[in-house]
Amino acid sequence: MPSYTDPDSETVFQDEDMAELFILGCYRGLIHQEMYYHLGMGETVMHSSEDGSTNNSKYRICNYSYDPMVPATVTTIFKEGYRIIESTNLAISKLKKMSETTKRNALLGEALSIRAFCYLNLIRIYGDVPAVWTPMEELDPNDENTFYPKRSSRDEIYDQIIADLQQAKDWVPWFKESGYATAERLSKQGVYALLARTALYAGATHYVGICRRMTLPV
């Protein structure tokens, strides 16, 4: 039996300072080893590419050698993405129930942005993926979709995360006004950049879809 002094989700989100610590915890694993490999190219548009004989997990995507039995491939991106999404879903649900203040809104905007970042990376690599917007503790355990959600259209996911980022940009402070100790934490500059990139990906996906339906060259 856990100690009665252990913080649970209800206790954590009764206090803005404790809620902030929870949000900071959502960053853990956001850029893990496999994601870092691809970010090491200098941007997140291309996947790391190299000769197919090179035995390095960061090259598996471009060489179509993804193996679901080998966790060192893109499986880690999927697992870590949904782990963080579950944490942000919980944070978003709880923060919405707190009294509205400037800090509460900033934390909520930060959680929405972290979730959007995860979904953008999942879409980039896997295409259509399950879209889960509610924390597990609020779902029906007897519903098969709770543990085995079906894939959702990436267009629907783009619509949701773009709407989330448009709201977040109004809540998250500019870095110089934030008091953050590091630029590694999402500020308004980062949210705007993420929104711009997400909109570009969404626009490109929509264009490709139209071309395919019209049998035009992409």
PDB file of C-alpha atoms in Angstrom:
ATOM      1  CA  MET A   1       0.000   0.000   0.000  1.00  0.00           C
ATOM      2  CA  PRO A   2       1.485   3.397  -0.961  1.00  0.00           C
ATOM      3  CA  SER A   3       2.118   5.973   1.719  1.00  0.00           C
ATOM      4  CA  TYR A   4      -0.823   8.288   2.319  1.00  0.00           C
ATOM      5  CA  THR A   5       1.600  11.166   1.819  1.00  0.00           C
ATOM      6  CA  ASP A   6       2.431  10.137  -1.768  1.00  0.00           C
ATOM      7  CA  PRO A   7       1.095  12.726  -4.214  1.00  0.00           C
ATOM      8  CA  ASP A   8      -1.608  11.525  -6.584  1.00  0.00           C
ATOM      9  CA  SER A   9      -3.000  13.311  -9.624  1.00  0.00           C
ATOM     10  CA  GLU A  10      -5.672  15.078  -7.581  1.00  0.00           C
ATOM     11  CA  THR A  11      -3.159  16.374  -5.046  1.00  0.00           C
ATOM     12  CA  VAL A  12      -0.605  17.466  -7.652  1.00  0.00           C
ATOM     13  CA  PHE A  13      -3.098  19.604  -9.566  1.00  0.00           C
ATOM     14  CA  GLN A  14      -4.440  21.428  -6.547  1.00  0.00           C
ATOM     15  CA  ASP A  15      -1.289  23.530  -6.472  1.00  0.00           C
ATOM     16  CA  GLU A  16       0.235  25.447  -9.403  1.00  0.00           C
ATOM     17  CA  ASP A  17       3.818  24.891  -8.270  1.00  0.00           C
ATOM     18  CA  MET A  18       3.346  21.130  -8.060  1.00  0.00           C
ATOM     19  CA  ALA A  19       1.491  21.168 -11.376  1.00  0.00           C
ATOM     20  CA  GLU A  20       4.498  22.930 -12.898  1.00  0.00           C
ATOM     21  CA  LEU A  21       6.787  20.139 -11.701  1.00  0.00           C
ATOM     22  CA  PHE A  22       4.480  17.630 -13.413  1.00  0.00           C
ATOM     23  CA  ILE A  23       4.687  19.610 -16.681  1.00  0.00           C
ATOM     24  CA  LEU A  24       8.474  19.687 -16.447  1.00  0.00           C
ATOM     25  CA  GLY A  25       8.370  15.905 -16.078  1.00  0.00           C
ATOM     26  CA  CYS A  26       6.558  15.667 -19.424  1.00  0.00           C
ATOM     27  CA  TYR A  27       9.768  16.788 -21.142  1.00  0.00           C
ATOM     28  CA  ARG A  28      11.578  13.660 -19.979  1.00  0.00           C
ATOM     29  CA  GLY A  29      12.109  11.396 -22.976  1.00  0.00           C
ATOM     30  CA  LEU A  30      10.762  13.988 -25.410  1.00  0.00           C
ATOM     31  CA  ILE A  31      14.051  13.898 -27.324  1.00  0.00           C
ATOM     32  CA  HIS A  32      15.307  10.374 -26.709  1.00  0.00           C
ATOM     33  CA  GLN A  33      18.229   8.664 -28.424  1.00  0.00           C
ATOM     34  CA  GLU A  34      16.410   7.634 -31.593  1.00  0.00           C
ATOM     35  CA  MET A  35      14.874  11.079 -32.023  1.00  0.00           C
ATOM     36  CA  TYR A  36      18.230  12.723 -31.339  1.00  0.00           C
ATOM     37  CA  TYR A  37      19.774  10.709 -34.167  1.00  0.00           C
ATOM     38  CA  HIS A  38      17.410  12.349 -36.641  1.00  0.00           C
ATOM     39  CA  LEU A  39      17.606  15.797 -35.079  1.00  0.00           C
ATOM     40  CA  GLY A  40      21.376  15.438 -35.472  1.00  0.00           C
ATOM     41  CA  MET A  41      20.942  16.100 -39.188  1.00  0.00           C
ATOM     42  CA  GLY A  42      20.240  19.708 -38.282  1.00  0.00           C
ATOM     43  CA  GLU A  43      16.497  19.730 -38.967  1.00  0.00           C
ATOM     44  CA  THR A  44      13.486  17.432 -38.647  1.00  0.00           C
ATOM     45  CA  VAL A  45      12.345  17.365 -42.265  1.00  0.00           C
ATOM     46  CA  MET A  46      14.639  14.577 -43.456  1.00  0.00           C
ATOM     47  CA  HIS A  47      15.377  11.230 -41.875  1.00  0.00           C
ATOM     48  CA  SER A  48      19.006  10.264 -41.332  1.00  0.00           C
ATOM     49  CA  SER A  49      20.175   8.387 -44.410  1.00  0.00           C
ATOM     50  CA  GLU A  50      23.190   6.233 -45.102  1.00  0.00           C
ATOM     51  CA  ASP A  51      24.207   3.077 -46.923  1.00  0.00           C
ATOM     52  CA  GLY A  52      21.777   0.241 -46.182  1.00  0.00           C
ATOM     53  CA  SER A  53      24.636  -1.963 -45.002  1.00  0.00           C
ATOM     54  CA  THR A  54      25.389   0.384 -42.124  1.00  0.00           C
ATOM     55  CA  ASN A  55      24.258  -1.329 -38.954  1.00  0.00           C
ATOM     56  CA  ASN A  56      22.850   1.665 -37.136  1.00  0.00           C
ATOM     57  CA  SER A  57      19.248   2.075 -36.016  1.00  0.00           C
ATOM     58  CA  LYS A  58      19.016   5.712 -37.127  1.00  0.00           C
ATOM     59  CA  TYR A  59      19.210   4.609 -40.769  1.00  0.00           C
ATOM     60  CA  ARG A  60      16.442   2.022 -40.615  1.00  0.00           C
ATOM     61  CA  ILE A  61      13.620   4.366 -41.621  1.00  0.00           C
ATOM     62  CA  CYS A  62      15.203   5.579 -44.863  1.00  0.00           C
ATOM     63  CA  ASN A  63      16.240   2.025 -45.806  1.00  0.00           C
ATOM     64  CA  TYR A  64      12.806   0.507 -45.109  1.00  0.00           C
ATOM     65  CA  SER A  65      14.293  -1.967 -42.655  1.00  0.00           C
ATOM     66  CA  TYR A  66      12.037  -1.294 -39.691  1.00  0.00           C
ATOM     67  CA  ASP A  67      11.821  -4.397 -37.518  1.00  0.00           C
ATOM     68  CA  PRO A  68       9.084  -4.379 -34.818  1.00  0.00           C
ATOM     69  CA  MET A  69      11.039  -7.030 -32.923  1.00  0.00           C
ATOM     70  CA  VAL A  70      14.023  -4.720 -32.496  1.00  0.00           C
ATOM     71  CA  PRO A  71      13.246  -1.929 -29.989  1.00  0.00           C
ATOM     72  CA  ALA A  72      16.254   0.066 -31.201  1.00  0.00           C
ATOM     73  CA  THR A  73      14.411   1.043 -34.369  1.00  0.00           C
ATOM     74  CA  VAL A  74      11.532   3.529 -34.581  1.00  0.00           C
ATOM     75  CA  THR A  75       9.582   1.528 -31.994  1.00  0.00           C
ATOM     76  CA  THR A  76      11.083   3.794 -29.338  1.00  0.00           C
ATOM     77  CA  ILE A  77       9.624   6.886 -31.000  1.00  0.00           C
ATOM     78  CA  PHE A  78       6.155   5.304 -30.923  1.00  0.00           C
ATOM     79  CA  LYS A  79       6.410   4.119 -27.315  1.00  0.00           C
ATOM     80  CA  GLU A  80       7.884   7.317 -25.907  1.00  0.00           C
ATOM     81  CA  GLY A  81       5.490   9.467 -27.905  1.00  0.00           C
ATOM     82  CA  TYR A  82       2.398   7.834 -26.434  1.00  0.00           C
ATOM     83  CA  ARG A  83       3.901   7.722 -22.942  1.00  0.00           C
ATOM     84  CA  ILE A  84       4.291  11.500 -23.019  1.00  0.00           C
ATOM     85  CA  ILE A  85       0.888  11.960 -24.676  1.00  0.00           C
ATOM     86  CA  GLU A  86      -0.734  10.114 -21.768  1.00  0.00           C
ATOM     87  CA  SER A  87       1.048  12.401 -19.291  1.00  0.00           C
ATOM     88  CA  THR A  88      -0.010  15.538 -21.162  1.00  0.00           C
ATOM     89  CA  ASN A  89      -3.577  14.254 -21.506  1.00  0.00           C
ATOM     90  CA  LEU A  90      -3.708  13.923 -17.731  1.00  0.00           C
ATOM     91  CA  ALA A  91      -2.182  17.373 -17.241  1.00  0.00           C
ATOM     92  CA  ILE A  92      -4.568  19.019 -19.700  1.00  0.00           C
ATOM     93  CA  SER A  93      -7.606  17.413 -18.084  1.00  0.00           C
ATOM     94  CA  LYS A  94      -6.564  18.396 -14.566  1.00  0.00           C
ATOM     95  CA  LEU A  95      -5.395  21.897 -15.435  1.00  0.00           C
ATOM     96  CA  LYS A  96      -8.723  22.680 -17.097  1.00  0.00           C
ATOM     97  CA  LYS A  97     -10.400  21.999 -13.747  1.00  0.00           C
ATOM     98  CA  MET A  98      -8.146  24.437 -11.869  1.00  0.00           C
ATOM     99  CA  SER A  99      -9.029  28.084 -11.363  1.00  0.00           C
ATOM    100  CA  GLU A 100      -7.951  30.134 -14.351  1.00  0.00           C
ATOM    101  CA  THR A 101      -4.837  32.220 -13.734  1.00  0.00           C
ATOM    102  CA  THR A 102      -1.985  33.433 -15.930  1.00  0.00           C
ATOM    103  CA  LYS A 103       0.278  30.652 -14.680  1.00  0.00           C
ATOM    104  CA  ARG A 104      -2.384  27.972 -15.021  1.00  0.00           C
ATOM    105  CA  ASN A 105      -2.975  29.051 -18.627  1.00  0.00           C
ATOM    106  CA  ALA A 106       0.759  29.030 -19.349  1.00  0.00           C
ATOM    107  CA  LEU A 107       1.083  25.495 -17.998  1.00  0.00           C
ATOM    108  CA  LEU A 108      -1.951  24.358 -19.988  1.00  0.00           C
ATOM    109  CA  GLY A 109      -0.516  25.897 -23.157  1.00  0.00           C
ATOM    110  CA  GLU A 110       2.782  24.150 -22.493  1.00  0.00           C
ATOM    111  CA  ALA A 111       1.075  20.768 -22.081  1.00  0.00           C
ATOM    112  CA  LEU A 112      -0.919  21.276 -25.296  1.00  0.00           C
ATOM    113  CA  SER A 113       2.292  22.133 -27.152  1.00  0.00           C
ATOM    114  CA  ILE A 114       4.219  19.125 -25.862  1.00  0.00           C
ATOM    115  CA  ARG A 115       1.361  16.847 -26.928  1.00  0.00           C
ATOM    116  CA  ALA A 116       1.261  18.494 -30.356  1.00  0.00           C
ATOM    117  CA  PHE A 117       5.016  17.946 -30.761  1.00  0.00           C
ATOM    118  CA  CYS A 118       4.588  14.238 -30.034  1.00  0.00           C
ATOM    119  CA  TYR A 119       1.722  13.819 -32.471  1.00  0.00           C
ATOM    120  CA  LEU A 120       3.581  15.696 -35.211  1.00  0.00           C
ATOM    121  CA  ASN A 121       6.538  13.316 -34.944  1.00  0.00           C
ATOM    122  CA  LEU A 122       4.281  10.266 -34.884  1.00  0.00           C
ATOM    123  CA  ILE A 123       2.493  11.446 -38.038  1.00  0.00           C
ATOM    124  CA  ARG A 124       5.791  12.181 -39.789  1.00  0.00           C
ATOM    125  CA  ILE A 125       7.001   8.633 -39.311  1.00  0.00           C
ATOM    126  CA  TYR A 126       3.886   6.450 -39.159  1.00  0.00           C
ATOM    127  CA  GLY A 127       1.195   8.414 -41.033  1.00  0.00           C
ATOM    128  CA  ASP A 128      -2.248   7.715 -39.580  1.00  0.00           C
ATOM    129  CA  VAL A 129      -1.945   6.821 -35.896  1.00  0.00           C
ATOM    130  CA  PRO A 130      -4.342   6.371 -32.944  1.00  0.00           C
ATOM    131  CA  ALA A 131      -5.516   9.733 -31.613  1.00  0.00           C
ATOM    132  CA  VAL A 132      -6.027   9.685 -27.852  1.00  0.00           C
ATOM    133  CA  TRP A 133      -7.057  12.964 -26.232  1.00  0.00           C
ATOM    134  CA  THR A 134      -8.336  11.689 -22.871  1.00  0.00           C
ATOM    135  CA  PRO A 135      -6.252  10.264 -19.987  1.00  0.00           C
ATOM    136  CA  MET A 136      -6.579   6.551 -19.330  1.00  0.00           C
ATOM    137  CA  GLU A 137      -8.049   7.073 -15.878  1.00  0.00           C
ATOM    138  CA  GLU A 138     -11.101   8.734 -17.459  1.00  0.00           C
ATOM    139  CA  LEU A 139     -11.720   6.020 -20.069  1.00  0.00           C
ATOM    140  CA  ASP A 140     -13.909   2.941 -19.771  1.00  0.00           C
ATOM    141  CA  PRO A 141     -11.666  -0.111 -19.137  1.00  0.00           C
ATOM    142  CA  ASN A 142     -14.343  -2.364 -20.638  1.00  0.00           C
ATOM    143  CA  ASP A 143     -14.238  -0.537 -23.953  1.00  0.00           C
ATOM    144  CA  GLU A 144     -11.834  -2.277 -26.348  1.00  0.00           C
ATOM    145  CA  ASN A 145     -10.886   1.093 -27.834  1.00  0.00           C
ATOM    146  CA  THR A 146      -9.366   2.089 -24.501  1.00  0.00           C
ATOM    147  CA  PHE A 147      -6.448  -0.327 -24.816  1.00  0.00           C
ATOM    148  CA  TYR A 148      -6.595  -0.971 -28.564  1.00  0.00           C
ATOM    149  CA  PRO A 149      -7.518   2.352 -30.177  1.00  0.00           C
ATOM    150  CA  LYS A 150      -8.008   2.401 -33.936  1.00  0.00           C
ATOM    151  CA  ARG A 151      -5.942   4.620 -36.182  1.00  0.00           C
ATOM    152  CA  SER A 152      -7.283   8.095 -36.910  1.00  0.00           C
ATOM    153  CA  SER A 153      -6.839  10.162 -40.032  1.00  0.00           C
ATOM    154  CA  ARG A 154      -3.749  12.324 -39.814  1.00  0.00           C
ATOM    155  CA  ASP A 155      -5.879  15.198 -41.157  1.00  0.00           C
ATOM    156  CA  GLU A 156      -8.074  15.007 -38.043  1.00  0.00           C
ATOM    157  CA  ILE A 157      -4.996  14.976 -35.839  1.00  0.00           C
ATOM    158  CA  TYR A 158      -3.509  17.942 -37.685  1.00  0.00           C
ATOM    159  CA  ASP A 159      -6.749  19.885 -37.175  1.00  0.00           C
ATOM    160  CA  GLN A 160      -6.698  19.189 -33.442  1.00  0.00           C
ATOM    161  CA  ILE A 161      -3.047  19.973 -32.752  1.00  0.00           C
ATOM    162  CA  ILE A 162      -3.139  23.129 -34.888  1.00  0.00           C
ATOM    163  CA  ALA A 163      -6.164  24.328 -32.901  1.00  0.00           C
ATOM    164  CA  ASP A 164      -4.318  23.438 -29.668  1.00  0.00           C
ATOM    165  CA  LEU A 165      -1.218  25.366 -30.743  1.00  0.00           C
ATOM    166  CA  GLN A 166      -3.277  28.383 -31.779  1.00  0.00           C
ATOM    167  CA  GLN A 167      -4.670  28.478 -28.254  1.00  0.00           C
ATOM    168  CA  ALA A 168      -1.316  27.749 -26.635  1.00  0.00           C
ATOM    169  CA  LYS A 169       0.436  30.662 -28.359  1.00  0.00           C
ATOM    170  CA  ASP A 170      -1.887  33.040 -26.518  1.00  0.00           C
ATOM    171  CA  TRP A 171      -1.098  31.509 -23.145  1.00  0.00           C
ATOM    172  CA  VAL A 172       2.595  30.615 -23.166  1.00  0.00           C
ATOM    173  CA  PRO A 173       4.854  33.618 -22.349  1.00  0.00           C
ATOM    174  CA  TRP A 174       7.655  35.033 -24.456  1.00  0.00           C
ATOM    175  CA  PHE A 175      11.002  33.699 -23.278  1.00  0.00           C
ATOM    176  CA  LYS A 176      12.251  37.070 -21.978  1.00  0.00           C
ATOM    177  CA  GLU A 177       9.080  37.408 -19.882  1.00  0.00           C
ATOM    178  CA  SER A 178       8.913  33.803 -18.724  1.00  0.00           C
ATOM    179  CA  GLY A 179      11.613  33.659 -16.084  1.00  0.00           C
ATOM    180  CA  TYR A 180      12.586  30.221 -17.436  1.00  0.00           C
ATOM    181  CA  ALA A 181      16.114  29.176 -16.548  1.00  0.00           C
ATOM    182  CA  THR A 182      16.672  27.545 -19.953  1.00  0.00           C
ATOM    183  CA  ALA A 183      15.590  28.006 -23.557  1.00  0.00           C
ATOM    184  CA  GLU A 184      14.917  24.254 -23.675  1.00  0.00           C
ATOM    185  CA  ARG A 185      11.492  24.909 -22.195  1.00  0.00           C
ATOM    186  CA  LEU A 186       8.704  25.885 -24.603  1.00  0.00           C
ATOM    187  CA  SER A 187       8.079  29.622 -24.752  1.00  0.00           C
ATOM    188  CA  LYS A 188       5.908  31.597 -27.172  1.00  0.00           C
ATOM    189  CA  GLN A 189       8.733  31.593 -29.734  1.00  0.00           C
ATOM    190  CA  GLY A 190       8.828  27.797 -29.660  1.00  0.00           C
ATOM    191  CA  VAL A 191       5.051  27.456 -29.897  1.00  0.00           C
ATOM    192  CA  TYR A 192       4.931  29.748 -32.930  1.00  0.00           C
ATOM    193  CA  ALA A 193       7.719  27.746 -34.593  1.00  0.00           C
ATOM    194  CA  LEU A 194       5.949  24.454 -33.861  1.00  0.00           C
ATOM    195  CA  LEU A 195       2.661  25.847 -35.166  1.00  0.00           C
ATOM    196  CA  ALA A 196       4.330  27.000 -38.387  1.00  0.00           C
ATOM    197  CA  ARG A 197       5.980  23.636 -38.975  1.00  0.00           C
ATOM    198  CA  THR A 198       2.789  21.726 -38.215  1.00  0.00           C
ATOM    199  CA  ALA A 199       0.819  23.918 -40.634  1.00  0.00           C
ATOM    200  CA  LEU A 200       3.414  23.308 -43.360  1.00  0.00           C
ATOM    201  CA  TYR A 201       3.238  19.541 -42.890  1.00  0.00           C
ATOM    202  CA  ALA A 202      -0.551  19.625 -42.829  1.00  0.00           C
ATOM    203  CA  GLY A 203      -0.649  21.715 -46.002  1.00  0.00           C
ATOM    204  CA  ALA A 204       1.773  19.405 -47.789  1.00  0.00           C
ATOM    205  CA  THR A 205      -0.225  16.336 -46.757  1.00  0.00           C
ATOM    206  CA  HIS A 206      -3.428  17.921 -48.023  1.00  0.00           C
ATOM    207  CA  TYR A 207      -1.750  18.805 -51.348  1.00  0.00           C
ATOM    208  CA  VAL A 208      -0.413  15.280 -51.837  1.00  0.00           C
ATOM    209  CA  GLY A 209      -3.832  13.830 -51.056  1.00  0.00           C
ATOM    210  CA  ILE A 210      -5.489  16.040 -53.677  1.00  0.00           C
ATOM    211  CA  CYS A 211      -2.885  15.079 -56.288  1.00  0.00           C
ATOM    212  CA  ARG A 212      -3.384  11.396 -55.614  1.00  0.00           C
ATOM    213  CA  ARG A 213      -7.153  11.676 -55.902  1.00  0.00           C
ATOM    214  CA  MET A 214      -6.733  13.526 -59.190  1.00  0.00           C
ATOM    215  CA  THR A 215      -3.924  11.174 -60.353  1.00  0.00           C
ATOM    216  CA  LEU A 216      -1.563  14.119 -60.706  1.00  0.00           C
ATOM    217  CA  PRO A 217       2.213  13.840 -60.151  1.00  0.00           C
ATOM    218  CA  VAL A 218       3.225  14.703 -56.602  1.00  0.00           C
TER     219      VAL A 218
END
